[in-house]
Amino acid sequence: MEKLARFCSMAATLFLLMGVLPLSLARGHDYAEALSKSILFFEAQRSGYLPGNQRVNWRGNSGLLDGKANGVDLVGGYYDAGDNVKFGLPMAFTVTMMSWSIMEYGNQMGASGELSHAMEAVKWGTDYLIKAHPEPHVLYGEVGDGNTDHYCWQRPEDMTTSRSAYRIDQNNPGSDLAGETAAAMAAASIIFRRSNPAYSRELLTHAYQLFDFADKYRGKYDSSITVAQKYYRSVSGYADELLWAAAWMYKATSNEYYLDYLGRNGDALGGTGWAMTEFGWDVKYAGVQTLVAKFLMAGKAGGNAPVFGKYQEKAESFMCSCLGKSSQNVQKTPGGLIFRQRWNNLQFVTSASFLLTVYSDYLTSARKNLQCSSGAVAPSELLEFAKSQVDYILGDNPRATSYMVGYGNNYPQQVHHRGSSIVSVKVNPSFVSCRGGYATWFSRKASDPNLLTGAIVGGPDAYDNFADQRDNYEQTEPATYNNAPLLGILARLHGGQSGYNQLLPVKIPVAKPIAVQPKPNPVKETPSGAPISIEQKTTTSWVVNGKTYYRYSTTVTNKSQKTIKNLNLSVSKLYGPLWGLTKSASGSYGFPTWVSSLPAGKSMEFVYIHSSSPAEVLVSSYTLA
């Protein structure tokens, strides 16, 4: 739990770069195993009635009367960290980041068999958020009280502490809470669009209402829910959440209103002004800037392009600061880990690493480099740095300690977590009292009786030091929002280093790919010796309602010694959607809006989906410069 507010102002986010020691990456890591375990952690954090397929079997039902005193059903959701309180702001951020991870790398999760588990983790959160939003302008933002909770060391199944519910409404607004929850609903609606369209529409209805609530009735949520101030104080205010919500609303709906909202309010709400060195449950600016930069590179900015360019400048400032290639660089430990604060520092590491990962893929798709004050940086450097941060967490650090519980041979044994540190109710159902839990279990100098598999703890200090002690809550307490961004990075790293075009719409698979492929494959459309080669291949296929659909990847390569401009392609026998080219009024296809030419020896890719053999792709015209 985030128990102290950050007392410095947002402007004081500048750090001095510390010396970085090279880390040995020789042994490599099993990113598939880490991904599986990082998702499993969310099952340990579940509140409410546990489902029949619950895999963390040392947990039991808990919080079964939540909301009853308020006349509303608030059973379910997630405990945020090592305590038994349900905080709405970090929970919604967790859902947003899990959804974003699936949105970008759902195919890779599917390939490792973890997509269904990841989507179940999202739905456990959104099911609760739906309950917490019983009216358009009412949203419950906390169940339980951090003050009384901290006097007790009890299993969730034994809770005797207050389960009061706290809400925001028109008279007691909370734009940051409502905005983040709108973002979570919108993001989740995207990933359920194919597999559960009715649920997706329900989520989107809530997202529309919550965005309207956040924008129309403005105020900080912790001024209305004051009991949250010691734990999840909104230091950044609500302006970043309004922009964050608008960005996700646009992604979910393609409604130009939200795109224009980002354009109109970029300056007033800080999206174009703040150059950040952090991203997390409180400060969303770097995330907004990354999303808007994607809209710009994908050619969706329209008349907002000049403003969106400012967003992108700030997004790239964040990336450069993480890499140490800016005038305002993030602090790093001697072992090379991003360091923001002693208290649960790894939350900032996983969130920043996720942004670096997706931005690396966005740049690669747009065939652009990152522009830093020190010069141009290849997209691969962003991904490599994100990988170094993940590898540090998994054990490549001066202590050779894995900060993911249950991964590797040396990981935290005394996690600051009530459920894992007390014998399971399934093993010993005897009631554990508030003070008895402290006397018997909290003070034990022994390993936890229950393994909190996959949990990312707070992590080391500014000098790579770490004390594995249960009372060292700054370093040994885990949190859901530590894990959520990590899902996407681990899926990306497990999936390999190529084959991504993140500017194209991502389709979350609803069935496992089948082996059937049309012939011929690959298809070469141009004779050898021609200045332009076109090669097609099938990348996946699936069956829906008895019909087989194929996804084709088409690579256009400039084999000449000159730059190709004004390329026009003819695409015939196409019976489905195509992404990655711009269609002209005459029906021919040209470069995508983010590409103006194809240099010698370079390639570009476009994809299409239909239920037939490959389309016919021919070169109509071009010029050599």
XYZ file of C-alpha atoms in Angstrom:
625
model
C 0.000 0.000 0.000
C 1.195 3.481 -0.807
C 1.106 4.888 2.729
C 2.834 8.241 2.317
C 2.127 10.996 -0.156
C 5.001 12.241 -2.252
C 5.633 15.555 -0.573
C 7.742 16.991 -3.334
C 6.034 18.921 -6.117
C 5.646 17.434 -9.582
C 8.185 19.894 -10.859
C 10.823 18.327 -8.644
C 11.068 15.139 -10.693
C 14.571 15.740 -11.983
C 17.375 13.395 -11.003
C 21.137 13.097 -11.327
C 22.353 10.080 -13.232
C 24.371 7.744 -11.042
C 27.124 5.509 -12.308
C 25.839 2.328 -13.924
C 27.585 -0.988 -13.595
C 27.201 -3.492 -16.433
C 25.079 -6.490 -15.544
C 25.751 -10.021 -16.676
C 22.926 -11.247 -18.896
C 24.573 -14.514 -19.780
C 22.122 -16.968 -18.242
C 18.984 -15.418 -19.691
C 15.534 -15.685 -18.191
C 12.432 -17.771 -18.701
C 10.045 -14.950 -19.544
C 7.184 -17.384 -20.134
C 7.529 -18.692 -16.574
C 7.750 -15.160 -15.213
C 4.651 -14.158 -17.177
C 2.659 -17.114 -15.875
C 3.638 -16.359 -12.287
C 3.046 -12.620 -12.571
C -0.558 -13.290 -13.647
C -1.036 -15.885 -10.904
C -0.293 -13.209 -8.287
C -3.613 -11.520 -9.050
C -5.497 -14.603 -7.879
C -3.891 -14.206 -4.451
C -5.229 -10.633 -4.320
C -8.844 -11.534 -5.043
C -11.583 -10.419 -2.693
C -15.077 -11.916 -2.613
C -16.326 -15.383 -3.545
C -13.473 -17.277 -5.189
C -14.303 -19.161 -8.398
C -14.089 -22.906 -8.914
C -10.995 -22.551 -11.095
C -9.072 -20.612 -8.421
C -5.440 -21.752 -8.635
C -4.078 -20.061 -5.495
C -5.666 -22.588 -3.204
C -4.430 -21.232 0.110
C -6.872 -18.338 -0.236
C -10.557 -18.471 0.767
C -13.640 -16.292 0.399
C -13.438 -12.852 2.016
C -15.152 -9.469 2.193
C -18.553 -11.060 1.604
C -20.514 -8.211 3.204
C -18.698 -5.395 1.434
C -21.112 -2.589 0.581
C -24.080 -4.093 2.433
C -24.213 -1.296 5.006
C -24.392 1.180 2.124
C -27.119 -0.701 0.326
C -24.886 -1.704 -2.579
C -23.104 -4.918 -3.572
C -19.359 -4.290 -3.484
C -18.228 -7.887 -3.126
C -15.222 -8.739 -5.282
C -12.315 -6.811 -6.725
C -8.719 -6.770 -5.580
C -6.835 -5.952 -2.415
C -4.217 -3.482 -3.542
C -1.148 -4.769 -1.739
C -0.349 -6.580 1.530
C -3.418 -5.256 3.339
C -7.160 -5.880 3.185
C -8.439 -2.560 1.811
C -9.874 -2.099 -1.678
C -8.681 1.229 -3.104
C -10.416 2.264 -6.323
C -7.739 4.463 -7.903
C -4.860 1.939 -7.961
C -7.291 -0.880 -8.755
C -8.581 0.918 -11.835
C -5.035 1.763 -12.941
C -4.133 -1.904 -12.542
C -7.023 -2.894 -14.810
C -6.047 -0.270 -17.392
C -2.449 -1.461 -17.521
C -3.375 -5.149 -17.690
C -5.732 -4.322 -20.563
C -3.067 -2.287 -22.348
C -0.651 -5.200 -21.954
C -3.159 -7.557 -23.575
C -4.027 -5.028 -26.265
C -0.416 -4.757 -27.410
C 0.797 -8.303 -26.783
C -2.287 -10.503 -26.556
C -1.081 -12.692 -29.409
C 2.156 -13.374 -27.559
C 0.236 -14.194 -24.365
C -1.909 -16.568 -26.385
C 1.152 -18.292 -27.797
C 2.375 -18.959 -24.247
C -1.049 -20.153 -23.077
C -1.619 -17.241 -20.713
C -4.092 -15.039 -22.600
C -7.191 -16.536 -20.974
C -5.667 -16.135 -17.505
C -4.760 -12.518 -18.228
C -8.265 -11.745 -19.468
C -9.775 -13.414 -16.401
C -7.587 -11.170 -14.253
C -8.939 -8.102 -16.048
C -12.539 -9.271 -15.751
C -12.199 -9.875 -12.023
C -11.378 -6.189 -11.748
C -13.989 -4.861 -14.187
C -16.771 -6.967 -12.658
C -16.108 -5.132 -9.419
C -15.786 -1.708 -11.046
C -19.200 -2.204 -12.653
C -20.657 -2.848 -9.193
C -18.857 0.217 -7.839
C -20.600 2.386 -10.443
C -24.316 1.873 -9.668
C -25.425 5.261 -11.053
C -23.973 7.487 -13.806
C -22.624 10.039 -11.319
C -21.899 7.753 -8.364
C -18.685 5.751 -7.985
C -17.470 3.904 -4.886
C -13.751 4.449 -4.514
C -12.783 2.599 -1.338
C -13.957 -0.279 0.820
C -12.311 -0.595 4.215
C -10.268 1.892 6.168
C -6.495 1.996 6.012
C -6.168 3.306 9.560
C -8.062 0.476 11.267
C -6.656 -2.055 8.814
C -3.116 -1.214 9.852
C -3.884 -1.970 13.479
C -4.665 -5.529 12.441
C -2.590 -8.346 11.020
C -5.329 -10.696 9.870
C -6.016 -12.974 6.959
C -8.628 -11.522 4.599
C -10.823 -14.485 5.543
C -10.782 -13.359 9.223
C -11.303 -9.613 8.799
C -12.877 -7.821 11.768
C -11.918 -4.311 10.653
C -14.223 -1.654 9.249
C -15.638 -2.369 5.800
C -17.145 1.064 5.307
C -17.599 2.089 1.691
C -16.715 5.580 0.426
C -18.009 7.189 -2.741
C -17.828 10.204 -5.001
C -20.864 11.871 -6.569
C -21.966 15.196 -8.068
C -21.661 16.969 -4.721
C -18.432 15.217 -3.789
C -16.539 14.894 -7.068
C -13.408 12.960 -7.913
C -12.335 13.489 -11.497
C -9.096 11.542 -11.053
C -10.901 8.459 -9.726
C -13.759 8.677 -12.253
C -11.321 9.396 -15.092
C -9.068 6.444 -14.296
C -12.079 4.164 -13.951
C -13.391 5.388 -17.319
C -9.981 4.570 -18.796
C -10.083 1.079 -17.266
C -13.583 0.381 -18.607
C -12.699 1.696 -22.071
C -9.421 -0.240 -22.280
C -11.072 -3.454 -21.097
C -13.934 -3.015 -23.577
C -11.391 -3.306 -26.382
C -9.972 -6.634 -25.280
C -13.418 -8.207 -24.788
C -14.823 -6.908 -28.069
C -14.404 -10.191 -29.957
C -14.744 -12.799 -27.229
C -17.589 -11.199 -25.250
C -19.213 -8.377 -27.256
C -22.147 -7.874 -24.877
C -19.779 -7.424 -21.931
C -17.627 -5.094 -24.024
C -20.657 -2.894 -24.741
C -21.562 -2.852 -21.049
C -18.059 -1.699 -20.146
C -18.183 1.001 -22.789
C -21.501 2.307 -21.458
C -19.909 2.719 -18.030
C -16.876 4.363 -19.620
C -19.034 6.964 -21.412
C -20.856 7.813 -18.184
C -17.697 7.958 -16.081
C -15.875 10.223 -18.515
C -18.841 12.585 -18.521
C -18.918 12.483 -14.707
C -15.168 13.158 -14.446
C -15.220 16.052 -16.907
C -18.456 17.733 -15.836
C -18.010 17.572 -12.043
C -14.385 18.371 -11.439
C -12.451 17.877 -8.240
C -9.833 15.684 -6.546
C -11.175 12.416 -5.259
C -9.175 12.515 -2.024
C -10.924 15.760 -1.088
C -14.161 13.758 -1.148
C -12.797 10.429 0.139
C -10.445 11.904 2.733
C -9.575 8.528 4.289
C -7.535 7.804 1.152
C -5.163 10.727 1.667
C -2.597 8.853 3.777
C -2.462 5.977 1.320
C -3.299 7.012 -2.237
C -3.205 10.759 -2.235
C -3.698 12.341 -5.659
C -0.627 14.555 -5.725
C -0.842 15.188 -9.462
C -4.486 16.247 -9.334
C -7.038 15.188 -11.913
C -5.920 16.901 -15.129
C -3.765 13.960 -16.218
C -6.601 11.484 -15.637
C -8.975 13.543 -17.801
C -6.511 13.360 -20.700
C -5.726 9.695 -19.965
C -9.432 8.840 -20.009
C -9.970 10.774 -23.253
C -7.123 8.876 -24.918
C -8.607 5.529 -23.930
C -12.089 6.623 -24.946
C -10.766 7.433 -28.393
C -8.981 4.074 -28.659
C -12.173 2.281 -27.649
C -14.636 4.247 -29.783
C -12.709 6.029 -32.597
C -15.003 8.944 -31.760
C -13.349 12.175 -32.947
C -14.786 14.035 -29.951
C -12.206 12.469 -27.673
C -9.391 13.062 -30.141
C -10.377 16.730 -30.308
C -10.637 16.805 -26.510
C -6.968 15.841 -26.350
C -6.164 18.539 -28.886
C -8.220 21.296 -27.253
C -7.086 20.552 -23.701
C -3.470 19.505 -24.261
C -2.077 22.804 -23.035
C -4.658 23.616 -20.337
C -4.518 20.180 -18.698
C -0.735 19.782 -18.922
C -0.428 17.096 -21.574
C 1.851 19.226 -23.714
C 3.618 20.945 -20.821
C 4.827 18.350 -18.364
C 8.061 16.547 -19.219
C 7.865 13.651 -16.797
C 10.386 11.286 -15.279
C 7.799 8.963 -13.731
C 4.620 7.104 -14.662
C 2.312 5.312 -12.274
C -1.072 5.134 -10.564
C -0.950 8.845 -9.670
C 0.901 10.588 -12.503
C -0.406 9.549 -15.949
C 1.116 12.220 -18.196
C 3.837 10.027 -19.722
C 1.237 7.379 -20.529
C -1.056 9.936 -22.187
C 1.834 11.337 -24.184
C 2.826 7.872 -25.367
C -0.711 7.083 -26.532
C -1.102 10.422 -28.313
C 2.282 9.953 -30.004
C 0.962 6.642 -31.324
C -2.147 8.385 -32.702
C 0.117 10.898 -34.429
C 2.466 8.298 -35.933
C -0.521 6.266 -37.116
C -1.819 9.266 -39.055
C -4.906 9.796 -36.887
C -4.185 13.297 -35.574
C -5.895 15.236 -38.346
C -6.097 18.909 -37.486
C -4.665 18.188 -34.039
C -1.255 17.261 -35.464
C 0.580 20.405 -34.219
C -0.660 19.871 -30.647
C -0.058 16.129 -30.822
C 3.495 16.893 -31.888
C 3.966 18.624 -28.538
C 2.633 15.555 -26.739
C 5.126 13.435 -28.654
C 8.009 15.737 -27.711
C 7.157 15.171 -24.050
C 6.760 11.418 -24.581
C 10.211 11.283 -26.123
C 11.596 13.422 -23.301
C 10.387 10.719 -20.885
C 12.002 7.952 -22.941
C 15.281 9.867 -23.221
C 15.350 10.581 -19.491
C 14.996 6.863 -18.730
C 17.831 6.031 -21.113
C 20.070 8.699 -19.582
C 20.198 10.631 -22.842
C 18.369 13.778 -21.724
C 19.209 16.931 -19.854
C 16.843 15.707 -17.114
C 17.663 12.071 -16.501
C 16.101 9.686 -14.033
C 18.213 8.516 -11.154
C 19.590 4.996 -11.320
C 21.140 2.703 -8.742
C 24.778 1.631 -9.182
C 23.380 -1.627 -10.589
C 21.430 0.243 -13.271
C 17.872 0.166 -11.867
C 15.602 3.189 -12.303
C 15.208 4.733 -8.855
C 12.382 7.105 -7.931
C 11.865 6.535 -4.221
C 12.658 4.009 -1.499
C 9.004 3.151 -0.917
C 7.913 0.541 -3.477
C 10.295 1.767 -6.139
C 9.635 -1.135 -8.511
C 6.190 0.220 -9.379
C 7.949 3.002 -11.310
C 10.382 0.567 -12.906
C 7.707 -1.730 -14.355
C 5.512 1.166 -15.540
C 8.384 3.002 -17.213
C 9.673 -0.208 -18.784
C 6.258 -0.867 -20.300
C 6.169 2.568 -21.930
C 9.687 2.061 -23.265
C 8.688 -1.313 -24.700
C 5.580 -0.170 -26.543
C 7.232 3.036 -27.740
C 10.113 1.011 -29.140
C 7.600 -0.965 -31.179
C 5.703 2.169 -32.240
C 8.930 3.723 -33.524
C 9.925 0.536 -35.289
C 6.552 0.414 -37.006
C 6.871 4.036 -38.112
C 10.517 3.499 -39.111
C 11.602 6.358 -36.916
C 14.291 6.896 -34.316
C 13.909 8.418 -30.881
C 15.188 11.994 -30.832
C 17.144 12.811 -27.658
C 19.276 15.821 -26.810
C 22.312 13.559 -27.191
C 21.225 12.557 -30.716
C 19.092 9.947 -32.468
C 18.471 6.664 -30.656
C 17.438 3.450 -32.401
C 14.154 1.881 -31.208
C 16.040 -1.280 -30.262
C 17.840 0.660 -27.512
C 14.536 1.360 -25.768
C 13.572 -2.290 -25.792
C 17.039 -3.343 -24.655
C 16.903 -0.928 -21.730
C 13.425 -2.151 -20.747
C 14.789 -5.697 -20.910
C 17.668 -4.712 -18.616
C 15.169 -3.441 -16.034
C 13.109 -6.638 -16.206
C 16.244 -8.765 -15.996
C 17.337 -6.782 -12.937
C 13.996 -7.547 -11.273
C 14.340 -11.235 -12.136
C 17.801 -11.540 -10.605
C 20.469 -9.860 -12.749
C 21.519 -7.421 -10.048
C 24.368 -6.940 -7.572
C 22.566 -9.038 -4.923
C 21.559 -11.765 -7.398
C 18.100 -11.498 -5.858
C 14.873 -12.050 -7.752
C 12.274 -9.500 -6.691
C 9.512 -11.710 -8.090
C 8.407 -14.112 -5.376
C 8.748 -17.719 -6.473
C 10.960 -16.981 -9.479
C 14.597 -18.079 -9.399
C 16.503 -19.510 -6.470
C 16.855 -16.406 -4.308
C 13.688 -14.388 -3.770
C 12.002 -12.663 -0.766
C 10.809 -15.101 1.890
C 9.256 -12.670 4.385
C 6.835 -10.675 2.269
C 4.891 -7.870 3.931
C 1.534 -9.469 3.133
C -1.100 -10.587 5.585
C -2.447 -13.510 3.585
C 0.875 -15.082 2.699
C 2.452 -14.590 6.142
C -0.362 -16.293 8.124
C -1.120 -19.999 7.911
C -3.861 -20.663 5.384
C -7.423 -20.870 6.644
C -7.572 -24.129 4.657
C -4.800 -25.568 6.865
C -5.811 -24.066 10.204
C -9.258 -22.430 10.333
C -8.722 -21.125 13.887
C -9.564 -17.426 14.057
C -6.613 -15.019 13.946
C -7.264 -11.818 15.878
C -5.899 -8.350 15.092
C -3.214 -8.233 17.728
C -2.764 -12.003 17.776
C -1.775 -11.873 14.133
C 0.948 -9.359 14.945
C 2.196 -11.345 17.941
C 2.197 -14.760 16.278
C 2.709 -14.213 12.567
C 3.977 -10.740 11.787
C 6.875 -11.037 14.231
C 7.978 -14.488 13.017
C 11.529 -14.513 11.692
C 10.730 -17.309 9.284
C 9.622 -17.768 5.707
C 5.984 -17.182 4.821
C 3.797 -20.293 5.155
C 2.091 -19.445 1.822
C 4.075 -18.650 -1.305
C 2.854 -15.397 -2.890
C 3.850 -16.610 -6.349
C 4.586 -13.906 -8.901
C 4.393 -10.921 -6.569
C 6.734 -8.035 -7.371
C 7.825 -6.558 -4.056
C 8.891 -2.964 -3.425
C 12.510 -3.703 -4.280
C 15.961 -2.392 -3.398
C 17.038 1.068 -2.295
C 19.116 3.645 -4.164
C 22.280 1.593 -3.596
C 20.869 -1.825 -4.571
C 20.470 -2.862 -0.939
C 17.500 -4.938 0.194
C 16.440 -6.325 3.569
C 14.169 -9.354 3.392
C 12.184 -8.617 6.537
C 8.416 -8.618 6.970
C 8.393 -5.321 8.855
C 10.366 -3.645 6.044
C 7.178 -2.687 4.221
C 8.976 -0.155 2.017
C 10.877 -2.961 0.308
C 8.970 -6.207 0.893
C 5.341 -5.218 0.246
C 3.946 -6.145 -3.190
C 1.210 -4.342 -5.119
C -1.077 -5.166 -8.031
C 0.084 -2.113 -9.985
C 3.682 -3.362 -9.780
C 2.681 -6.454 -11.753
C 0.141 -5.069 -14.231
C 2.589 -3.335 -16.641
C 4.980 -6.258 -16.393
C 2.533 -8.611 -18.120
C 2.986 -6.876 -21.454
C 6.766 -6.611 -21.236
C 7.206 -10.277 -20.329
C 4.916 -11.339 -23.171
C 6.909 -9.137 -25.559
C 10.260 -10.478 -24.418
C 9.067 -14.076 -24.551
C 7.656 -13.490 -28.039
C 11.008 -12.475 -29.487
C 12.521 -9.454 -31.113
C 10.734 -9.125 -34.449
C 7.429 -9.268 -36.240
C 5.641 -6.407 -34.507
C 3.804 -3.548 -36.145
C 2.154 -1.810 -33.225
C 0.588 0.914 -35.345
C -1.795 -1.636 -36.818
C -5.063 -2.559 -35.076
C -4.459 -5.446 -32.698
C -6.920 -8.342 -32.834
C -7.122 -10.356 -29.635
C -7.426 -13.999 -30.697
C -10.531 -15.885 -29.631
C -9.299 -19.312 -30.653
C -5.995 -21.049 -31.007
C -4.436 -20.703 -34.472
C -4.830 -23.748 -36.689
C -2.291 -25.252 -38.990
C -4.324 -24.890 -42.212
C -2.704 -22.488 -44.671
C -3.660 -21.610 -48.240
C -1.329 -22.247 -51.124
C 0.976 -20.921 -52.375
C 2.785 -19.543 -49.337
C 4.871 -17.442 -49.600
C 3.720 -15.712 -52.786
C 6.223 -13.646 -54.762
C 4.478 -11.101 -56.929
C 7.404 -9.597 -58.830
C 10.081 -11.133 -61.058
C 13.663 -11.337 -59.899
C 15.733 -8.329 -60.847
C 12.835 -5.879 -60.459
C 13.568 -2.791 -58.308
C 10.664 -3.624 -56.005
C 9.950 -7.058 -54.571
C 6.674 -8.092 -52.962
C 6.478 -11.161 -50.782
C 3.407 -12.440 -48.977
C 3.052 -15.004 -46.249
C 0.353 -16.311 -43.940
C 1.060 -15.464 -40.304
C -1.945 -17.125 -38.655
C -5.374 -18.593 -39.303
C -8.478 -19.400 -37.291
C -11.985 -20.750 -37.713
C -15.129 -18.755 -36.881
C -18.597 -20.214 -37.537
C -17.101 -22.854 -39.781
C -15.187 -20.393 -41.974
C -11.373 -20.216 -42.014
C -9.820 -16.753 -41.903
C -6.189 -15.981 -42.740
C -3.959 -13.109 -41.739
C -1.477 -12.230 -44.495
C 1.680 -10.200 -44.057
C 2.973 -8.506 -47.195
C 6.510 -7.119 -47.332
C 7.458 -4.535 -49.950
C 11.250 -4.207 -50.383
C 13.213 -1.589 -52.295
C 15.922 -3.634 -54.080
C 17.271 -0.679 -56.037
C 20.103 1.653 -55.098
C 17.813 4.691 -54.935
C 14.961 5.917 -52.760
C 11.444 5.035 -53.904
C 8.795 7.752 -53.793
C 5.196 8.072 -55.000
C 4.618 4.340 -54.765
C 1.242 3.073 -56.012
C 0.141 -0.512 -55.532
C -2.789 -2.351 -57.041
C -4.468 -4.784 -54.640
C -7.139 -6.996 -56.193
C -9.076 -10.058 -55.019
C -9.126 -8.567 -51.520
C -12.191 -9.534 -49.471
C -11.380 -8.155 -46.034
C -9.769 -5.258 -44.132
C -6.252 -4.040 -44.914
C -3.924 -2.086 -42.588
C -0.655 -0.310 -43.253
C -1.386 1.409 -46.599
C -3.317 4.523 -47.595
C -6.100 4.033 -50.138
C -6.579 6.770 -52.732
C -9.792 7.939 -54.340
C -8.892 5.994 -57.478
C -8.693 2.733 -55.522
C -4.917 2.292 -55.604
C -2.804 2.076 -52.457
C 0.183 4.168 -51.424
C 2.518 4.625 -48.509
C 0.895 4.842 -45.063
C 0.529 8.386 -43.760
C 3.581 8.066 -41.527
C 5.895 6.998 -44.396
C 6.828 9.284 -47.309
C 9.482 7.194 -49.037
C 11.268 3.837 -48.997
C 15.088 4.108 -48.885
C 17.337 1.714 -50.769
C 17.402 -1.746 -49.226
C 14.549 -1.008 -46.815
C 11.197 -2.762 -46.467
C 7.726 -1.917 -45.266
C 4.923 -4.211 -44.213
C 1.152 -4.191 -44.523
C -1.359 -6.826 -43.486
C -4.860 -7.902 -44.429
C -7.364 -10.513 -43.329
C -9.838 -12.460 -45.420
C -11.103 -15.998 -45.923
C -9.486 -16.607 -49.293
C -6.115 -17.206 -50.914
C -3.653 -14.284 -51.030
C -4.791 -11.122 -52.761
C -3.000 -10.025 -55.925
C -0.554 -7.224 -55.152
C 1.116 -5.472 -58.092
C 3.219 -2.340 -58.493
C 1.314 0.260 -60.546
C 3.838 3.101 -60.505
C 6.688 4.689 -58.554
C 9.534 7.135 -58.913
C 13.203 6.723 -58.044
C 14.903 9.664 -56.369
